[in-house]
PDB file of C-alpha atoms in Angstrom:
ATOM      1  CA  UNK A   1     140.075  74.184 165.423  1.00 37.00           C
ATOM      2  CA  UNK A   2     138.506  71.014 166.751  1.00 36.00           C
ATOM      3  CA  UNK A   3     136.839  67.934 165.476  1.00 38.00           C
ATOM      4  CA  UNK A   4     134.749  65.666 167.628  1.00 36.00           C
ATOM      5  CA  UNK A   5     136.294  62.257 167.987  1.00 39.00           C
ATOM      6  CA  UNK A   6     134.584  59.075 169.087  1.00 43.00           C
ATOM      7  CA  UNK A   7     135.132  58.912 172.817  1.00 43.00           C
ATOM      8  CA  UNK A   8     136.133  55.913 174.873  1.00 50.00           C
ATOM      9  CA  UNK A   9     135.562  57.888 178.095  1.00 50.00           C
ATOM     10  CA  UNK A  10     133.252  56.468 180.766  1.00 52.00           C
ATOM     11  CA  UNK A  11     129.619  57.539 180.360  1.00 50.00           C
ATOM     12  CA  UNK A  12     129.696  59.932 183.329  1.00 57.00           C
ATOM     13  CA  UNK A  13     132.797  61.682 181.991  1.00 59.00           C
ATOM     14  CA  UNK A  14     131.286  61.833 178.498  1.00 58.00           C
ATOM     15  CA  UNK A  15     128.084  63.311 179.921  1.00 61.00           C
ATOM     16  CA  UNK A  16     130.020  65.990 181.813  1.00 66.00           C
ATOM     17  CA  UNK A  17     131.774  67.003 178.573  1.00 70.00           C
ATOM     18  CA  UNK A  18     128.593  66.923 176.489  1.00 77.00           C
ATOM     19  CA  UNK A  19     127.896  70.690 176.591  1.00 79.00           C
ATOM     20  CA  UNK A  20     131.441  71.442 175.431  1.00 80.00           C
ATOM     21  CA  UNK A  21     131.280  68.807 172.686  1.00 81.00           C
ATOM     22  CA  UNK A  22     127.984  70.226 171.408  1.00 81.00           C
ATOM     23  CA  UNK A  23     129.622  73.649 171.221  1.00 84.00           C
ATOM     24  CA  UNK A  24     132.661  72.122 169.503  1.00 85.00           C
ATOM     25  CA  UNK A  25     130.399  70.784 166.756  1.00 86.00           C
ATOM     26  CA  UNK A  26     128.707  74.177 166.228  1.00 92.00           C
ATOM     27  CA  UNK A  27     130.413  76.768 164.046  1.00 94.00           C
ATOM     28  CA  UNK A  28     131.248  80.174 165.459  1.00 96.00           C
ATOM     29  CA  UNK A  29     129.004  81.884 162.889  1.00 96.00           C
ATOM     30  CA  UNK A  30     126.013  79.650 163.695  1.00 96.00           C
ATOM     31  CA  UNK A  31     126.469  80.066 167.451  1.00 95.00           C
ATOM     32  CA  UNK A  32     126.646  83.849 167.230  1.00 96.00           C
ATOM     33  CA  UNK A  33     123.757  84.141 164.757  1.00 96.00           C
ATOM     34  CA  UNK A  34     121.564  81.991 166.969  1.00 94.00           C
ATOM     35  CA  UNK A  35     122.310  84.028 170.091  1.00 94.00           C
ATOM     36  CA  UNK A  36     122.988  87.603 168.949  1.00 95.00           C
ATOM     37  CA  UNK A  37     120.844  89.770 166.674  1.00 95.00           C
ATOM     38  CA  UNK A  38     123.317  92.600 166.052  1.00 96.00           C
ATOM     39  CA  UNK A  39     125.750  91.949 163.167  1.00 95.00           C
ATOM     40  CA  UNK A  40     128.149  94.498 164.666  1.00 96.00           C
ATOM     41  CA  UNK A  41     128.179  92.714 168.032  1.00 96.00           C
ATOM     42  CA  UNK A  42     128.641  89.328 166.296  1.00 95.00           C
ATOM     43  CA  UNK A  43     131.632  90.767 164.427  1.00 93.00           C
ATOM     44  CA  UNK A  44     133.115  92.171 167.644  1.00 92.00           C
ATOM     45  CA  UNK A  45     132.678  88.881 169.516  1.00 93.00           C
ATOM     46  CA  UNK A  46     134.014  86.826 166.640  1.00 94.00           C
ATOM     47  CA  UNK A  47     136.998  88.937 165.615  1.00 90.00           C
ATOM     48  CA  UNK A  48     139.542  86.689 167.382  1.00 88.00           C
ATOM     49  CA  UNK A  49     139.216  84.178 164.538  1.00 89.00           C
ATOM     50  CA  UNK A  50     142.053  86.128 162.932  1.00 83.00           C
ATOM     51  CA  UNK A  51     144.362  84.691 165.622  1.00 81.00           C
ATOM     52  CA  UNK A  52     143.867  81.123 164.424  1.00 81.00           C
ATOM     53  CA  UNK A  53     142.914  81.725 160.775  1.00 80.00           C
ATOM     54  CA  UNK A  54     139.678  79.718 160.444  1.00 86.00           C
ATOM     55  CA  UNK A  55     136.731  81.856 159.269  1.00 89.00           C
ATOM     56  CA  UNK A  56     133.619  81.969 161.519  1.00 94.00           C
ATOM     57  CA  UNK A  57     131.611  79.785 159.130  1.00 94.00           C
ATOM     58  CA  UNK A  58     134.112  76.945 159.638  1.00 91.00           C
ATOM     59  CA  UNK A  59     135.571  77.581 163.100  1.00 91.00           C
ATOM     60  CA  UNK A  60     134.392  75.602 166.112  1.00 91.00           C
ATOM     61  CA  UNK A  61     132.518  77.778 168.598  1.00 94.00           C
ATOM     62  CA  UNK A  62     134.127  75.947 171.538  1.00 92.00           C
ATOM     63  CA  UNK A  63     137.569  76.331 169.997  1.00 90.00           C
ATOM     64  CA  UNK A  64     136.943  80.035 169.517  1.00 93.00           C
ATOM     65  CA  UNK A  65     135.745  80.402 173.104  1.00 92.00           C
ATOM     66  CA  UNK A  66     138.900  78.682 174.338  1.00 89.00           C
ATOM     67  CA  UNK A  67     141.049  81.097 172.325  1.00 88.00           C
ATOM     68  CA  UNK A  68     139.178  84.129 173.661  1.00 90.00           C
ATOM     69  CA  UNK A  69     139.252  82.853 177.256  1.00 89.00           C
ATOM     70  CA  UNK A  70     143.043  82.741 177.295  1.00 84.00           C
ATOM     71  CA  UNK A  71     143.058  86.569 177.015  1.00 84.00           C
ATOM     72  CA  UNK A  72     140.911  87.108 180.120  1.00 85.00           C
ATOM     73  CA  UNK A  73     143.948  87.407 182.401  1.00 80.00           C
ATOM     74  CA  UNK A  74     145.755  89.595 179.863  1.00 80.00           C
ATOM     75  CA  UNK A  75     148.056  88.773 176.990  1.00 75.00           C
ATOM     76  CA  UNK A  76     151.674  87.814 177.598  1.00 76.00           C
ATOM     77  CA  UNK A  77     154.717  87.864 175.369  1.00 76.00           C
ATOM     78  CA  UNK A  78     158.143  86.361 175.998  1.00 81.00           C
ATOM     79  CA  UNK A  79     160.835  88.629 177.384  1.00 83.00           C
ATOM     80  CA  UNK A  80     163.276  89.464 174.546  1.00 83.00           C
ATOM     81  CA  UNK A  81     160.645  88.526 171.931  1.00 81.00           C
ATOM     82  CA  UNK A  82     159.667  85.282 170.230  1.00 80.00           C
ATOM     83  CA  UNK A  83     163.289  84.473 169.358  1.00 85.00           C
ATOM     84  CA  UNK A  84     163.853  83.715 173.045  1.00 89.00           C
ATOM     85  CA  UNK A  85     161.590  80.651 172.723  1.00 90.00           C
ATOM     86  CA  UNK A  86     163.520  79.307 169.738  1.00 88.00           C
ATOM     87  CA  UNK A  87     166.861  80.028 171.413  1.00 90.00           C
ATOM     88  CA  UNK A  88     165.806  78.222 174.588  1.00 91.00           C
ATOM     89  CA  UNK A  89     164.544  75.205 172.666  1.00 91.00           C
ATOM     90  CA  UNK A  90     167.685  75.117 170.517  1.00 92.00           C
ATOM     91  CA  UNK A  91     169.931  75.220 173.578  1.00 93.00           C
ATOM     92  CA  UNK A  92     168.024  72.411 175.275  1.00 93.00           C
ATOM     93  CA  UNK A  93     168.059  70.308 172.097  1.00 89.00           C
ATOM     94  CA  UNK A  94     171.777  70.765 171.518  1.00 91.00           C
ATOM     95  CA  UNK A  95     172.592  70.069 175.192  1.00 94.00           C
ATOM     96  CA  UNK A  96     170.945  66.667 174.735  1.00 90.00           C
ATOM     97  CA  UNK A  97     172.966  65.788 171.642  1.00 86.00           C
ATOM     98  CA  UNK A  98     170.539  67.112 169.030  1.00 83.00           C
ATOM     99  CA  UNK A  99     171.441  69.287 166.083  1.00 80.00           C
ATOM    100  CA  UNK A 100     169.626  72.040 164.233  1.00 84.00           C
ATOM    101  CA  UNK A 101     170.050  72.187 160.473  1.00 83.00           C
ATOM    102  CA  UNK A 102     168.700  75.265 158.701  1.00 84.00           C
ATOM    103  CA  UNK A 103     168.056  75.991 155.035  1.00 87.00           C
ATOM    104  CA  UNK A 104     168.175  72.270 154.243  1.00 89.00           C
ATOM    105  CA  UNK A 105     165.254  70.886 152.264  1.00 92.00           C
ATOM    106  CA  UNK A 106     164.139  67.417 153.322  1.00 94.00           C
ATOM    107  CA  UNK A 107     163.645  65.086 150.380  1.00 95.00           C
ATOM    108  CA  UNK A 108     162.426  61.952 152.188  1.00 95.00           C
ATOM    109  CA  UNK A 109     161.735  60.528 155.632  1.00 95.00           C
ATOM    110  CA  UNK A 110     163.843  57.403 156.028  1.00 94.00           C
ATOM    111  CA  UNK A 111     161.985  54.272 157.154  1.00 92.00           C
ATOM    112  CA  UNK A 112     163.601  51.065 158.409  1.00 91.00           C
ATOM    113  CA  UNK A 113     161.774  48.134 159.998  1.00 88.00           C
ATOM    114  CA  UNK A 114     158.500  50.095 160.011  1.00 86.00           C
ATOM    115  CA  UNK A 115     160.016  53.059 161.876  1.00 90.00           C
ATOM    116  CA  UNK A 116     161.173  56.532 160.916  1.00 91.00           C
ATOM    117  CA  UNK A 117     164.928  56.623 161.525  1.00 94.00           C
ATOM    118  CA  UNK A 118     165.969  59.909 159.945  1.00 94.00           C
ATOM    119  CA  UNK A 119     165.710  62.092 156.859  1.00 95.00           C
ATOM    120  CA  UNK A 120     167.460  62.449 153.506  1.00 96.00           C
ATOM    121  CA  UNK A 121     168.214  66.042 152.540  1.00 95.00           C
ATOM    122  CA  UNK A 122     167.881  67.346 148.991  1.00 93.00           C
ATOM    123  CA  UNK A 123     171.652  67.091 148.447  1.00 92.00           C
ATOM    124  CA  UNK A 124     171.636  63.391 149.429  1.00 94.00           C
ATOM    125  CA  UNK A 125     173.008  63.818 152.967  1.00 94.00           C
ATOM    126  CA  UNK A 126     171.248  61.583 155.482  1.00 95.00           C
ATOM    127  CA  UNK A 127     170.625  62.553 159.102  1.00 93.00           C
ATOM    128  CA  UNK A 128     169.757  59.744 161.510  1.00 93.00           C
ATOM    129  CA  UNK A 129     167.712  60.225 164.678  1.00 89.00           C
ATOM    130  CA  UNK A 130     165.884  58.244 167.316  1.00 88.00           C
ATOM    131  CA  UNK A 131     162.841  60.442 166.769  1.00 87.00           C
ATOM    132  CA  UNK A 132     161.673  62.181 163.589  1.00 89.00           C
ATOM    133  CA  UNK A 133     159.213  65.062 163.856  1.00 88.00           C
ATOM    134  CA  UNK A 134     157.878  66.747 160.725  1.00 89.00           C
ATOM    135  CA  UNK A 135     156.554  70.286 160.965  1.00 86.00           C
ATOM    136  CA  UNK A 136     155.884  70.460 157.230  1.00 88.00           C
ATOM    137  CA  UNK A 137     152.188  69.765 157.802  1.00 84.00           C
ATOM    138  CA  UNK A 138     150.280  66.520 157.509  1.00 85.00           C
ATOM    139  CA  UNK A 139     149.660  66.658 153.757  1.00 85.00           C
ATOM    140  CA  UNK A 140     153.258  67.367 152.662  1.00 89.00           C
ATOM    141  CA  UNK A 141     154.589  64.866 155.206  1.00 91.00           C
ATOM    142  CA  UNK A 142     152.410  61.940 154.159  1.00 86.00           C
ATOM    143  CA  UNK A 143     152.002  62.804 150.471  1.00 85.00           C
ATOM    144  CA  UNK A 144     155.551  63.877 149.632  1.00 90.00           C
ATOM    145  CA  UNK A 145     158.101  63.092 152.334  1.00 93.00           C
ATOM    146  CA  UNK A 146     156.917  59.591 153.194  1.00 90.00           C
ATOM    147  CA  UNK A 147     157.730  56.927 150.616  1.00 84.00           C
ATOM    148  CA  UNK A 148     154.706  55.436 148.849  1.00 78.00           C
ATOM    149  CA  UNK A 149     155.663  51.978 150.145  1.00 80.00           C
ATOM    150  CA  UNK A 150     156.183  53.078 153.745  1.00 83.00           C
ATOM    151  CA  UNK A 151     154.152  51.143 156.314  1.00 79.00           C
ATOM    152  CA  UNK A 152     150.688  52.592 156.796  1.00 81.00           C
ATOM    153  CA  UNK A 153     151.425  55.279 154.164  1.00 82.00           C
ATOM    154  CA  UNK A 154     148.190  54.818 152.265  1.00 85.00           C
ATOM    155  CA  UNK A 155     146.085  54.683 155.436  1.00 86.00           C
ATOM    156  CA  UNK A 156     147.715  57.894 156.659  1.00 84.00           C
ATOM    157  CA  UNK A 157     147.111  59.638 153.328  1.00 84.00           C
ATOM    158  CA  UNK A 158     143.438  58.717 153.447  1.00 87.00           C
ATOM    159  CA  UNK A 159     143.134  60.024 157.006  1.00 85.00           C
ATOM    160  CA  UNK A 160     144.847  63.296 156.054  1.00 85.00           C
ATOM    161  CA  UNK A 161     142.466  63.723 153.107  1.00 84.00           C
ATOM    162  CA  UNK A 162     139.508  63.217 155.462  1.00 83.00           C
ATOM    163  CA  UNK A 163     140.736  66.042 157.692  1.00 78.00           C
ATOM    164  CA  UNK A 164     140.999  68.468 154.780  1.00 75.00           C
ATOM    165  CA  UNK A 165     143.233  71.461 154.300  1.00 74.00           C
ATOM    166  CA  UNK A 166     143.665  74.231 156.848  1.00 70.00           C
ATOM    167  CA  UNK A 167     143.549  77.915 156.090  1.00 68.00           C
ATOM    168  CA  UNK A 168     146.882  79.638 155.679  1.00 67.00           C
ATOM    169  CA  UNK A 169     147.982  81.989 158.418  1.00 63.00           C
ATOM    170  CA  UNK A 170     151.133  84.027 158.706  1.00 69.00           C
ATOM    171  CA  UNK A 171     152.063  86.125 161.723  1.00 68.00           C
ATOM    172  CA  UNK A 172     154.574  88.886 161.049  1.00 72.00           C
ATOM    173  CA  UNK A 173     156.381  90.653 163.863  1.00 72.00           C
ATOM    174  CA  UNK A 174     158.282  93.727 162.731  1.00 76.00           C
ATOM    175  CA  UNK A 175     160.992  95.540 164.676  1.00 79.00           C
ATOM    176  CA  UNK A 176     161.021  99.289 164.051  1.00 83.00           C
ATOM    177  CA  UNK A 177     163.483 102.012 165.053  1.00 89.00           C
ATOM    178  CA  UNK A 178     161.873 104.856 166.950  1.00 89.00           C
ATOM    179  CA  UNK A 179     159.356 105.252 169.719  1.00 88.00           C
ATOM    180  CA  UNK A 180     155.687 104.447 169.278  1.00 84.00           C
ATOM    181  CA  UNK A 181     154.899 108.171 169.475  1.00 88.00           C
ATOM    182  CA  UNK A 182     157.522 109.040 166.819  1.00 92.00           C
ATOM    183  CA  UNK A 183     156.136 106.376 164.497  1.00 89.00           C
ATOM    184  CA  UNK A 184     152.469 107.155 165.177  1.00 88.00           C
ATOM    185  CA  UNK A 185     151.740 103.705 166.601  1.00 84.00           C
ATOM    186  CA  UNK A 186     149.041 103.083 169.182  1.00 81.00           C
ATOM    187  CA  UNK A 187     150.096  99.568 170.259  1.00 72.00           C
ATOM    188  CA  UNK A 188     147.233  97.732 168.518  1.00 72.00           C
ATOM    189  CA  UNK A 189     147.492  94.510 166.537  1.00 67.00           C
ATOM    190  CA  UNK A 190     146.955  94.847 162.801  1.00 64.00           C
ATOM    191  CA  UNK A 191     145.122  92.097 160.914  1.00 62.00           C
ATOM    192  CA  UNK A 192     145.382  92.631 157.168  1.00 61.00           C
TER     193      UNK A 192
END
């Protein structure tokens, strides 16, 4: 969840963040084992790792605590489901002259004068933009989509390798016909 970065913050600010940074460097498993004897209680306190997909032996304790803390006031979901977020973002993007292209594999990020200026799709079509954002992940972006000769490409690849790979995580939201009672559902999340 988090990695400690070298700080350029003033000493007093750094000192005030020191307890959090120490907890950020400690894994969830180590923090719980050091503080709690009961394996059952450790499992109960650590179960939220399934929300972000990093096992307790690798997850940052501070990152885990931040995730858990956001539930203290209750969990919230968007009205009309998660699609409402995408629809709102799409509308705002299109109103500002943007376009959404679906089911179109990106072959390459186009670079001109040391700047990303668009993408080339698998069929050869090029889309130009003032801003290019890749959500393919750091490794695919810098190892596959960015040309080998692109400015800073090698430096970026090295930095991505230093970070390492993340654990896969897929959230599935299923719409069912029938009431919860008819379907025998109790409203709980299922982590499989």
